[in-house]
Structures are given as C-alpha cells and as structure tokens.
Short mmCIF file of C-alpha atoms and ligand atoms in Angstrom, two decimals:
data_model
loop_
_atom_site.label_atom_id
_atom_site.label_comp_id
_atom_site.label_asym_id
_atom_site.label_seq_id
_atom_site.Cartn_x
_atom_site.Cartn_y
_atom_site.Cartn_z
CA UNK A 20 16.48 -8.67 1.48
CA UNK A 21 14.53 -5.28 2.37
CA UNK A 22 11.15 -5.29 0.76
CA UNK A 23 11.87 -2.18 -1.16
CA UNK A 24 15.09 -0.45 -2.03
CA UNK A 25 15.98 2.35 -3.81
CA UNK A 26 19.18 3.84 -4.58
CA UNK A 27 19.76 7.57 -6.38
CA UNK A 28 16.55 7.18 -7.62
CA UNK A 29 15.74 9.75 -11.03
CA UNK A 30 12.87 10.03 -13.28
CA UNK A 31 12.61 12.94 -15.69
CA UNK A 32 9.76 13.51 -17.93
CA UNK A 33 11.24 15.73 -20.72
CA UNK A 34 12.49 19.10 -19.10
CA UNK A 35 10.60 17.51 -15.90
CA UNK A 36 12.60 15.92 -13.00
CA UNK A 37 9.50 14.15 -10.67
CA UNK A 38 12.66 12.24 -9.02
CA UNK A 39 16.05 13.90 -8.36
CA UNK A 40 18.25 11.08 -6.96
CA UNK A 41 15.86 9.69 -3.91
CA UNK A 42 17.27 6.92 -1.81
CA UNK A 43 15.06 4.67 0.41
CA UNK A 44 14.20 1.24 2.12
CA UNK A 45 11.97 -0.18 3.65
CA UNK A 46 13.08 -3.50 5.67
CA UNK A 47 10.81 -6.52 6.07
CA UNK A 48 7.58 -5.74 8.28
CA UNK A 49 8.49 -2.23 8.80
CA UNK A 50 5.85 0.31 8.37
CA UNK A 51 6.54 3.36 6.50
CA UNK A 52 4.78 5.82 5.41
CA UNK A 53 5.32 8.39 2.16
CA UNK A 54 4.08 11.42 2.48
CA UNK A 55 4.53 14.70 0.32
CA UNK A 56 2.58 17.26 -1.07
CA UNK A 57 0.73 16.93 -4.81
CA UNK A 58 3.66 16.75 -7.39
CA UNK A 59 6.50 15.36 -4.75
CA UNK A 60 6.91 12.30 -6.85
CA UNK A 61 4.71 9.91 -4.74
CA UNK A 62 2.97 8.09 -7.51
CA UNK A 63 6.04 7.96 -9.73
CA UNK A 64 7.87 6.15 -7.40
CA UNK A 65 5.36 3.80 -6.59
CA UNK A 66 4.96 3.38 -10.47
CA UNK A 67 8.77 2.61 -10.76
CA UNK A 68 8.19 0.34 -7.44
CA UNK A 69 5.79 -1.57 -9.65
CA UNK A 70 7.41 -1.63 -13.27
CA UNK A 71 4.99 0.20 -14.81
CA UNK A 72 7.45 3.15 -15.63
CA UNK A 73 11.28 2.46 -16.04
CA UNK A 74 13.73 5.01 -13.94
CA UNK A 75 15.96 7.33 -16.21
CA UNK A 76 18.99 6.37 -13.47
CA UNK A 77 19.50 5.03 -10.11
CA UNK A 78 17.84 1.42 -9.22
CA UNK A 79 14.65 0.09 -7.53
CA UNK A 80 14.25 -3.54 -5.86
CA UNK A 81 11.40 -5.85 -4.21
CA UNK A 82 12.25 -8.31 -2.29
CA UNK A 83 15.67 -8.62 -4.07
CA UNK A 84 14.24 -8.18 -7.16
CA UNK A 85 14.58 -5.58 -10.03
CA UNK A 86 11.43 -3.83 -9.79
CA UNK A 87 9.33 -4.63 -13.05
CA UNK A 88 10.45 -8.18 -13.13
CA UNK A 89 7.87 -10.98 -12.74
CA UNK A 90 9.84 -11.66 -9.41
CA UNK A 91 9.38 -8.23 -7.93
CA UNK A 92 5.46 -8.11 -8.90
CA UNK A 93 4.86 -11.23 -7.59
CA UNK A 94 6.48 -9.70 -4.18
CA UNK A 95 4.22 -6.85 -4.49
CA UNK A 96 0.58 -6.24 -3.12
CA UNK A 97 -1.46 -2.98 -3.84
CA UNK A 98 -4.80 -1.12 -2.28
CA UNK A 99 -5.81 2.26 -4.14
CA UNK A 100 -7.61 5.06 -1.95
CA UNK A 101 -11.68 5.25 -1.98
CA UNK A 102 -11.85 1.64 -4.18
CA UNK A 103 -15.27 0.32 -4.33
CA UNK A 104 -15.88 -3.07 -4.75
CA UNK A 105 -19.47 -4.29 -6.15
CA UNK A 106 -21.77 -4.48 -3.43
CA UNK A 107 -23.25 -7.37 -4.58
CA UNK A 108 -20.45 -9.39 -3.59
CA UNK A 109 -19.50 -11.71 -0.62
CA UNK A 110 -16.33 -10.86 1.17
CA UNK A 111 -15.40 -14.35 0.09
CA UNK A 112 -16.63 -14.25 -3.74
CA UNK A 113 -14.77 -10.68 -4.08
CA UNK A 114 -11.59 -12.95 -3.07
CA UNK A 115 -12.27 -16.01 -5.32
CA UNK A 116 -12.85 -13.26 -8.09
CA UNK A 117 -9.50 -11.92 -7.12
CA UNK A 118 -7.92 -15.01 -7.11
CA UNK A 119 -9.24 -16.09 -10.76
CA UNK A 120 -7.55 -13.00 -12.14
CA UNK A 121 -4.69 -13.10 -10.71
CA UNK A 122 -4.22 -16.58 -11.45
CA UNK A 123 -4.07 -17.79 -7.44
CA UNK A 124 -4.34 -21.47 -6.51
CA UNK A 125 -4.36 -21.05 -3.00
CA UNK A 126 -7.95 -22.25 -2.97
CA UNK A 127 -10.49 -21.91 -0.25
CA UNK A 128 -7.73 -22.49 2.25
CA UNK A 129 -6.52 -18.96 1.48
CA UNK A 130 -9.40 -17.21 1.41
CA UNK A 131 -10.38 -18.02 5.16
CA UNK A 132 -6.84 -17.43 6.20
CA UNK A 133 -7.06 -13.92 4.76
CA UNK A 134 -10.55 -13.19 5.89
CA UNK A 135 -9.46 -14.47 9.58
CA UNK A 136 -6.72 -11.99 9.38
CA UNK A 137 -8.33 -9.23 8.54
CA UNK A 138 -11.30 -10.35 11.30
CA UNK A 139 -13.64 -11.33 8.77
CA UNK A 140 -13.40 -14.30 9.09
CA UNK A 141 -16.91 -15.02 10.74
CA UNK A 142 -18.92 -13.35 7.59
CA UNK A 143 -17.52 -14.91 4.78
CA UNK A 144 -20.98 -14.32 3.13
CA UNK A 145 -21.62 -10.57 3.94
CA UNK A 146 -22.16 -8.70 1.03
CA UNK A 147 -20.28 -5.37 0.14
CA UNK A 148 -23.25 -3.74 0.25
CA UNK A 149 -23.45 -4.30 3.98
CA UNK A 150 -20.31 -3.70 5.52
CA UNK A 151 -18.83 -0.87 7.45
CA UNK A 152 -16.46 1.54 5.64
CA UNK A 153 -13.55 -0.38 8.04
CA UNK A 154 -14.93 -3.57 6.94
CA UNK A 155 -14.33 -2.71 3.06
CA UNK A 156 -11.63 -1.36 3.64
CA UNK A 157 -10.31 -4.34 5.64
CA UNK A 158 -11.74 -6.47 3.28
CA UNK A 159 -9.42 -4.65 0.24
CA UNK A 160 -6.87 -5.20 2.74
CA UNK A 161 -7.73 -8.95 2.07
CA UNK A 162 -7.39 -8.75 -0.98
CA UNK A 163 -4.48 -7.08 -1.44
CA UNK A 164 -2.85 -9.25 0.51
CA UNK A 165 -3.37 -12.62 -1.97
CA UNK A 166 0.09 -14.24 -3.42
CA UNK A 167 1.05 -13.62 -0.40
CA UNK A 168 3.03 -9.94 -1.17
CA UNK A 169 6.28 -9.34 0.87
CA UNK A 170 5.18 -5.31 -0.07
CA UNK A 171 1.99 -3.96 0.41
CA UNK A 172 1.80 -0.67 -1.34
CA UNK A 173 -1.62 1.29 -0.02
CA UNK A 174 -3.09 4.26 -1.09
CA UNK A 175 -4.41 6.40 1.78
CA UNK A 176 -5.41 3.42 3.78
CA UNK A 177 -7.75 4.75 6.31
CA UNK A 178 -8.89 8.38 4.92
CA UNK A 179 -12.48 7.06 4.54
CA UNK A 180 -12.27 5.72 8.43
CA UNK A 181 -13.86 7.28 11.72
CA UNK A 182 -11.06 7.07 14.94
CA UNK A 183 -12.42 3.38 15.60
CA UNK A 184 -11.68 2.33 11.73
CA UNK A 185 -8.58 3.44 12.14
CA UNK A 186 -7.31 2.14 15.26
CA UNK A 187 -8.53 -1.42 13.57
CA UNK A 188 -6.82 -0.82 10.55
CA UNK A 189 -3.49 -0.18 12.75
CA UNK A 190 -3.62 -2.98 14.72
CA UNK A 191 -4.07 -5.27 11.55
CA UNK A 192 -1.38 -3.48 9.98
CA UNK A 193 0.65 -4.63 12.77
CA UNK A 194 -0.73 -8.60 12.62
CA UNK A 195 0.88 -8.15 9.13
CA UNK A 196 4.43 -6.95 10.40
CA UNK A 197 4.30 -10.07 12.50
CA UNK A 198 4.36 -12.04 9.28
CA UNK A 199 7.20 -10.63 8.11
CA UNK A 200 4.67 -7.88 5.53
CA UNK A 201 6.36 -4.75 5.01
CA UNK A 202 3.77 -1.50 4.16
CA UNK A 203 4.25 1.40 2.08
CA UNK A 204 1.47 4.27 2.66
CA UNK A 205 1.32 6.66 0.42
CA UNK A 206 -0.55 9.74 2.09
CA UNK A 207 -0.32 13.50 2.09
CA UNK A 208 -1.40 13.64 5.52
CA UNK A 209 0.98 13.76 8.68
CA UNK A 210 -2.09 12.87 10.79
CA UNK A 211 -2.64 9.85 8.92
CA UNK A 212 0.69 8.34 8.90
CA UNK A 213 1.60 9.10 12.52
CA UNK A 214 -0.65 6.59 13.55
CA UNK A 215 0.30 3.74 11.57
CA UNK A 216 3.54 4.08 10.50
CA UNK A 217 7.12 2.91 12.56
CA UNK A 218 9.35 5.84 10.04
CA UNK A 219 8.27 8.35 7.73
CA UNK A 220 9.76 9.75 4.74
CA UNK A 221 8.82 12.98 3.53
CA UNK A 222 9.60 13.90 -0.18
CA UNK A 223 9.15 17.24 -1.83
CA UNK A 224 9.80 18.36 -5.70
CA UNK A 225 11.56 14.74 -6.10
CA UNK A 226 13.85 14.39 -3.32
CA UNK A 227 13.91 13.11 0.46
CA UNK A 228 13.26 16.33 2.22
CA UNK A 229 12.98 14.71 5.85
CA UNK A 230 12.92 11.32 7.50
CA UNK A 231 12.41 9.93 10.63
CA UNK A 232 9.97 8.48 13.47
CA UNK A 233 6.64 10.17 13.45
CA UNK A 234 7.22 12.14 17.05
CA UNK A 235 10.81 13.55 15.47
CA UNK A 236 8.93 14.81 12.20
CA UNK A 237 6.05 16.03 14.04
CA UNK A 238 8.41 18.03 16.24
CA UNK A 239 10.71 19.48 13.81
CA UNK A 240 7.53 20.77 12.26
P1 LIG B 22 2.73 12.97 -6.52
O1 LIG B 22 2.25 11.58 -6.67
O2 LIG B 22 3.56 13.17 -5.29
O3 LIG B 22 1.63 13.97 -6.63
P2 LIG B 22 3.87 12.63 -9.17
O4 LIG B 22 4.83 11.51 -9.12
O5 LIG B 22 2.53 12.37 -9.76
O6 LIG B 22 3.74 13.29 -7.73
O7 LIG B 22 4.49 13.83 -10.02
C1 LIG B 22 5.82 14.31 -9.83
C2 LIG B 22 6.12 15.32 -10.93
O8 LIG B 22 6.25 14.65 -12.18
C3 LIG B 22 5.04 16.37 -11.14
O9 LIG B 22 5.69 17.55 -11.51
C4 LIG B 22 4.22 15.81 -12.30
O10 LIG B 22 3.56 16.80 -13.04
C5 LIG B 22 5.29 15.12 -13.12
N1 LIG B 22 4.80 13.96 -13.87
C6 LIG B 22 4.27 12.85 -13.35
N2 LIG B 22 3.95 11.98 -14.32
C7 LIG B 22 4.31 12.57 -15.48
C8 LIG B 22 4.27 12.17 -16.86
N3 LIG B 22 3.80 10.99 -17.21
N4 LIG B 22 4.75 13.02 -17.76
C9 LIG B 22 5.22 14.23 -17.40
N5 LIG B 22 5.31 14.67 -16.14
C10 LIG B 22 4.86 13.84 -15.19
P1 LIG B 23 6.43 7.72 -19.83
O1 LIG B 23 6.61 7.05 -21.15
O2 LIG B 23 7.55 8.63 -19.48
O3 LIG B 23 6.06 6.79 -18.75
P2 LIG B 23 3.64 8.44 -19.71
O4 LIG B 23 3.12 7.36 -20.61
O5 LIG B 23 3.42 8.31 -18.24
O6 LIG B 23 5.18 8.71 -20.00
O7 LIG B 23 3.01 9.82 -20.16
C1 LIG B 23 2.93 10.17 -21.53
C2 LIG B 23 2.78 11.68 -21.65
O8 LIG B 23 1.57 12.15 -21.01
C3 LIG B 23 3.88 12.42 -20.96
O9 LIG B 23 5.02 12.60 -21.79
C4 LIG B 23 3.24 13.75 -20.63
O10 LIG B 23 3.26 14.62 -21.75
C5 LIG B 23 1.78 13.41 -20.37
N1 LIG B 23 1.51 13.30 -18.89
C6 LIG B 23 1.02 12.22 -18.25
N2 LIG B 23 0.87 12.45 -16.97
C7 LIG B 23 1.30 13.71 -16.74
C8 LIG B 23 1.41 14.52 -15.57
N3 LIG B 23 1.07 14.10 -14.35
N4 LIG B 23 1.91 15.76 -15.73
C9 LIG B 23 2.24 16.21 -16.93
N5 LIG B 23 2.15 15.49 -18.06
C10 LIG B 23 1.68 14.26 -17.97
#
C-alpha cells in the first residue's frame, strides 16, 4: 500500500474550512514534500495523518491503515522543527530513552543499526552537547526512525543546517528510500524542499493548489 493516502480530504473548524476536499499520496520511499504558506492546512493534515484530529469527510490511510488506528501509528515516524534534545545525553542513551517510552524491544541491536544509518554510528557516546547542528539533527532522524516507521513525517528537516548539513541530510534521506521509508516534509520553503524532495505538493487555504517535480513548480513560478 502507499504510505499515506488521502482522498477528498475536509476538516472544518466551526465556520472554518482548514481542508476543502485535498487528495494526496505518497507511495513507498518516495520523497515529498508539503509546502504552503501559514494557514494552508499543513499541520491539520499531518494531525489527521496521525489521529490526533478526526476528518469531518473524505479518508486518510498509513500504510493501509485508517489513520488514528494503532496500525497506522505504529507505521508512522515523526521529527518536529528546532527539537532539542538534553545535551547531556549520548546519541545512544537519547535512543534507549526513546525506546523505553515508546515501548521498543529492538534492543541494542537497533540502536547501532540506526546510529550506522544515520553515520553515527562511530560515536555512540557523544553527548548532545557536542554535536554539530547536522549531527542532532541526524541524530532526531535516528530517532524518529525507531519501530521501524513506513512514514516519516518531518518538520522542516534541515532549516537549522549550513549547505553541507543539508546535502548530508539528503543523501540520508535517500539511504531511507532505499529501505522502502517514505518522507513527508512539511516546509514553507520552496528552497528547502527542492533539494530533498522527488514531488511537491503545494496547498493553499485547504486545497492542492499545485503539484509536481521541484524543476516544474519552480518554473511555473
Ligand atoms: P498550516 O499548518 O498550513 O499553517 P493549519 O492546518 O494550522 O495550517 O490551519 C489551517 C486553518 O485552520 C487556519 O485557518 C487555522 O486558523 C485553522 N485552524 C487550525 N486548527 C484549528 C482549530 N483547532 N480550531 C479552529 N481553527 C483551526
Ligand atoms: P477539534 O476538537 O476540532 O480538534 P481543537 O481541540 O484542535 O479542536 O481546538 C479547540 C478549539 O481551540 C477550537 O475550536 C478553536 O476555537 C481553538 N483553536 C485551536 N487552534 C486554533 C487555531 N489555529 N486557530 C483558531 N482557533 C484555534
């Protein structure tokens, strides 16, 4: 199944429509990004994505599943803009902490799989505190990536990243397509998504205003 799928899509808050029949997918280990001005509908859909808020119409699946179900979250991986994790932590204690609260038993054999993919895997004991902004970032990456999500939803993955962060963070985003990890980046910057992404769709005042590869959107202004 795609890792996300939406169909006529509508949320109304009151008098308020944030989504006004939006359909989209995103297919396994595709890259697409979301990107819309403040007020587009962004975070609602991601909310409806992850069951916190229930559509008014229209339907939303993960990985098959009916978004909200314990089948869809379990699908679903997510990385907020600008997080900060303590710096007091190890890159591989942040993950063991991760793993106790999400209730993950894929041990110590997990962890250094994750931290190898995200090239961390040689400083499993570097603090927070001192790593690179790329390194944190790849780091939440890490740890977004635990369960083993077939959708990673991220936040503005590489705003906080210099050209070299975010050439790394694009090539890792790519080791993830090649298992079969579909992304979802939610930005409000062409610039940013261009780079990463394989398609972009572009939503304004809840609907699918544009969509496309980068180049096509870039062109057609
Ligand atoms: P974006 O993430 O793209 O900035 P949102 O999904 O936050 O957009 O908002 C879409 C529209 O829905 C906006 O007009 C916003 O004010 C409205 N909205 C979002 N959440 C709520 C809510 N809980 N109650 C009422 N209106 C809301
Ligand atoms: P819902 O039960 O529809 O999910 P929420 O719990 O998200 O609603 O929001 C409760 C109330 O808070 C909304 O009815 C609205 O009055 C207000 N609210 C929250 N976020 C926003 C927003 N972004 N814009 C306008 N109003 C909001």
């Amino acid at each position: 199944p795609d890792a996300l799928s939406v169909t006529d899509l509508r949320k109304r808050y009151g008098a308020n429509e944030a989504l006004k029949g939006v359909d989209l997918r995103v297919g396994e280990g595709e890259l697409v990004g979301l990107l819309g001005p403040n007020g587009a509908g962004k975070s609602t859909l991601v909310k409806i994505a992850c069951g916190l808020v229930g559509p008014s119409s229209g339907t939303a699946e993960v990985a098959g599943a009916k978004a909200g179900s314990a089948a869809a979250n379990a699908a679903l991986g997510y990385l907020a803009e600008l997080f900060r994790f303590p710096d007091w932590l190890s890159a591989d204690e942040l993950l063991q902490l991760h793993q106790k609260l999400v209730g993950s038993r894929g041990g110590a054999a997990e962890r250094r799989e994750l931290l190898e993919l995200v090239a961390l895997g040689d400083v499993p004991d570097r603090r927070v505190g001192h790593m690179s902004k790329g390194m944190q970032q790849r780091l939440g990456i890490a740890q977004a990536m635990l369960g083993d999500p077939k959708l990673l939803l991220l936040d503005e993955p590489t705003s906080a990243l210099d050209p070299a962060g975010r050439r790394t963070v694009r090539e890792l985003l790519e080791t993830l397509r090649g298992r079969g990890v579909a992304v979802l980046l939610n930005s409000h910057l062409l610039s940013e998504v261009e780079l990463v992404c394989d398609r972009v769709i572009m939503i304004a005042r809840g609907e699918v205003v544009a969509a496309g590869t980068p180049a096509e959107l870039s062109h057609a202004g």
